[in-house]
mmCIF file of C-alpha atoms in Angstrom:
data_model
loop_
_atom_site.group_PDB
_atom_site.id
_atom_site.type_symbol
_atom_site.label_atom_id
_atom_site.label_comp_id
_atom_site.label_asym_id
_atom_site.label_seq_id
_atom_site.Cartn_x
_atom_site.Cartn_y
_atom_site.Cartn_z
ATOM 1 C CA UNK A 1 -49.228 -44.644 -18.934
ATOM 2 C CA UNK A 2 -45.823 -43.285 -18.100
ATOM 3 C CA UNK A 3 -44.568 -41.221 -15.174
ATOM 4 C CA UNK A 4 -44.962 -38.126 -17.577
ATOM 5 C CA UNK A 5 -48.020 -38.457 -18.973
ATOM 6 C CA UNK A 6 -46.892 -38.734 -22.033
ATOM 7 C CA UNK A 7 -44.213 -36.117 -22.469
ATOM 8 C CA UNK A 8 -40.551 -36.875 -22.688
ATOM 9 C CA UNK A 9 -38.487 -35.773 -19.814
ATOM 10 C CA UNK A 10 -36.953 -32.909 -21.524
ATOM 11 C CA UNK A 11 -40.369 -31.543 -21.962
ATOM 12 C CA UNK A 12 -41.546 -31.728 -18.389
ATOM 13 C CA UNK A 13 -38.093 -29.872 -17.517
ATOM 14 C CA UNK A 14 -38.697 -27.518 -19.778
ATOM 15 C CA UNK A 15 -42.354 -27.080 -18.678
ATOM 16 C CA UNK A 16 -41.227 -26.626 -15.190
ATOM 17 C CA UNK A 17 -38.329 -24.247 -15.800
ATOM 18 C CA UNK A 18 -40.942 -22.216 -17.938
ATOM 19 C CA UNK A 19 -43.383 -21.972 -14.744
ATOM 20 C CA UNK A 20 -41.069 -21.199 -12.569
ATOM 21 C CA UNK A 21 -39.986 -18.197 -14.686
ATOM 22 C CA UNK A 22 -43.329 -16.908 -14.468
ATOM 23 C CA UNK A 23 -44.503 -16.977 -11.263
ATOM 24 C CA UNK A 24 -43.043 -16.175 -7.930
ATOM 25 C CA UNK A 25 -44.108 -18.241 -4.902
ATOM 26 C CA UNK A 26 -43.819 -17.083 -1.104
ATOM 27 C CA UNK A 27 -40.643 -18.386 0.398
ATOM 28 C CA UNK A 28 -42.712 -21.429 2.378
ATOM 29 C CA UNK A 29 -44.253 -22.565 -1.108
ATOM 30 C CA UNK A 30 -41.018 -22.317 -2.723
ATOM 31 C CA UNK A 31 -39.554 -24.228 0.234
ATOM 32 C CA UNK A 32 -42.235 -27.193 -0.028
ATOM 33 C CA UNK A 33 -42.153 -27.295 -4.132
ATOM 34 C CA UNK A 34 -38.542 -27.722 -3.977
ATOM 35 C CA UNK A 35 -39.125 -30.560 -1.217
ATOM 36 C CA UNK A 36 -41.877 -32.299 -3.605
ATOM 37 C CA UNK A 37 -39.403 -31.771 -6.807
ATOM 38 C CA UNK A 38 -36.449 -33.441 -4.719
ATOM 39 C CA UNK A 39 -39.064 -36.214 -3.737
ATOM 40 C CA UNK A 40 -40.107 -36.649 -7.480
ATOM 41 C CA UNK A 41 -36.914 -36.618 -8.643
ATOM 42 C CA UNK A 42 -35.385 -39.173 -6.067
ATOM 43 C CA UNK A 43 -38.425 -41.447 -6.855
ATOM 44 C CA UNK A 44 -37.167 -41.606 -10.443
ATOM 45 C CA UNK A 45 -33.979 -41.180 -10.217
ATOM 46 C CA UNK A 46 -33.986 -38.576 -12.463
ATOM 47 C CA UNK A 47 -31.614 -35.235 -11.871
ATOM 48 C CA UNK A 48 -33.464 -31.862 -12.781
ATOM 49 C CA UNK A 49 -29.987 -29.624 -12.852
ATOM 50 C CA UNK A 50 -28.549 -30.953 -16.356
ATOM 51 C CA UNK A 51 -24.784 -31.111 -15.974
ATOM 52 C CA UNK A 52 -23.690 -27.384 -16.715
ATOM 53 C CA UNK A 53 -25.986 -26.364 -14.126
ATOM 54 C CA UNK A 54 -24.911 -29.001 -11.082
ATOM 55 C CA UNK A 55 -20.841 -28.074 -12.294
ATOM 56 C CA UNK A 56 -21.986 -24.001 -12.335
ATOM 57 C CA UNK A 57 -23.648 -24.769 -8.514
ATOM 58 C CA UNK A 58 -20.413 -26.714 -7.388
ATOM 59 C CA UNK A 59 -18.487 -23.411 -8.129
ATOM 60 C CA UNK A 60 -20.971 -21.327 -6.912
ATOM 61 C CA UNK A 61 -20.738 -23.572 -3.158
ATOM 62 C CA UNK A 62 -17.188 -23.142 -3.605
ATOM 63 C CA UNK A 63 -16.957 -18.993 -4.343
ATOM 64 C CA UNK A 64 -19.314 -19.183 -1.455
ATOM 65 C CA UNK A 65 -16.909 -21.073 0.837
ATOM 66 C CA UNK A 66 -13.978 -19.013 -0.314
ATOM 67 C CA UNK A 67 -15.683 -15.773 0.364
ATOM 68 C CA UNK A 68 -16.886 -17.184 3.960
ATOM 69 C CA UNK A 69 -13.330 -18.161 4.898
ATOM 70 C CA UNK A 70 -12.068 -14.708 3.683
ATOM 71 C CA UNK A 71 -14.403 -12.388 5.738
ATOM 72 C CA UNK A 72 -13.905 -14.717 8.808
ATOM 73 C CA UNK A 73 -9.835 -14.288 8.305
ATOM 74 C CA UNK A 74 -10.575 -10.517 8.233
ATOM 75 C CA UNK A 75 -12.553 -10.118 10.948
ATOM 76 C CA UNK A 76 -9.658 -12.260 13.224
ATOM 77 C CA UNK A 77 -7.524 -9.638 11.843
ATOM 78 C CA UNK A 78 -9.681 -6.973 12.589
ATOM 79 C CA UNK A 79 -10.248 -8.386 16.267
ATOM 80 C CA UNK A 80 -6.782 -9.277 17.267
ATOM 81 C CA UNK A 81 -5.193 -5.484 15.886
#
């Protein structure tokens, strides 16, 4: 028997992405599932973000960090006049 029971790695993405679309967990489950998917998916070496999705989250970190250094350049400007 194979890691997946059966199913082909696309399916058990797809599986996942379609429970996770339906229900909403309280922030400490959705803390500990993401722990246990990280685990799984170290274990197997096997990425859940396909590669749009990791290149999408690389620009979102760096919006993020562009945003961050923005606000704290305005509030030095803010502080010092």
């Amino acid at each position: 028997m194979n890691a997946h029971f059966g199913y082909s790695r696309d399916e058990v993405i797809n599986l996942f992405r379609f429970i996770d679309r339906m229900m909403a967990l309280p922030i400490e489950l959705e803390r500990e599932l993401k722990a246990e998917v990280r685990r799984y998916q170290e274990e197997r070496q096997m990425p859940f973000m396909s590669q749009m999705e990791l290149m999408a989250k690389a620009e979102g970190r760096e919006e993020g960090a562009l945003q961050i250094a923005r606000e704290s350049g305005l509030a030095v400007l803010q502080f010092r006049f």
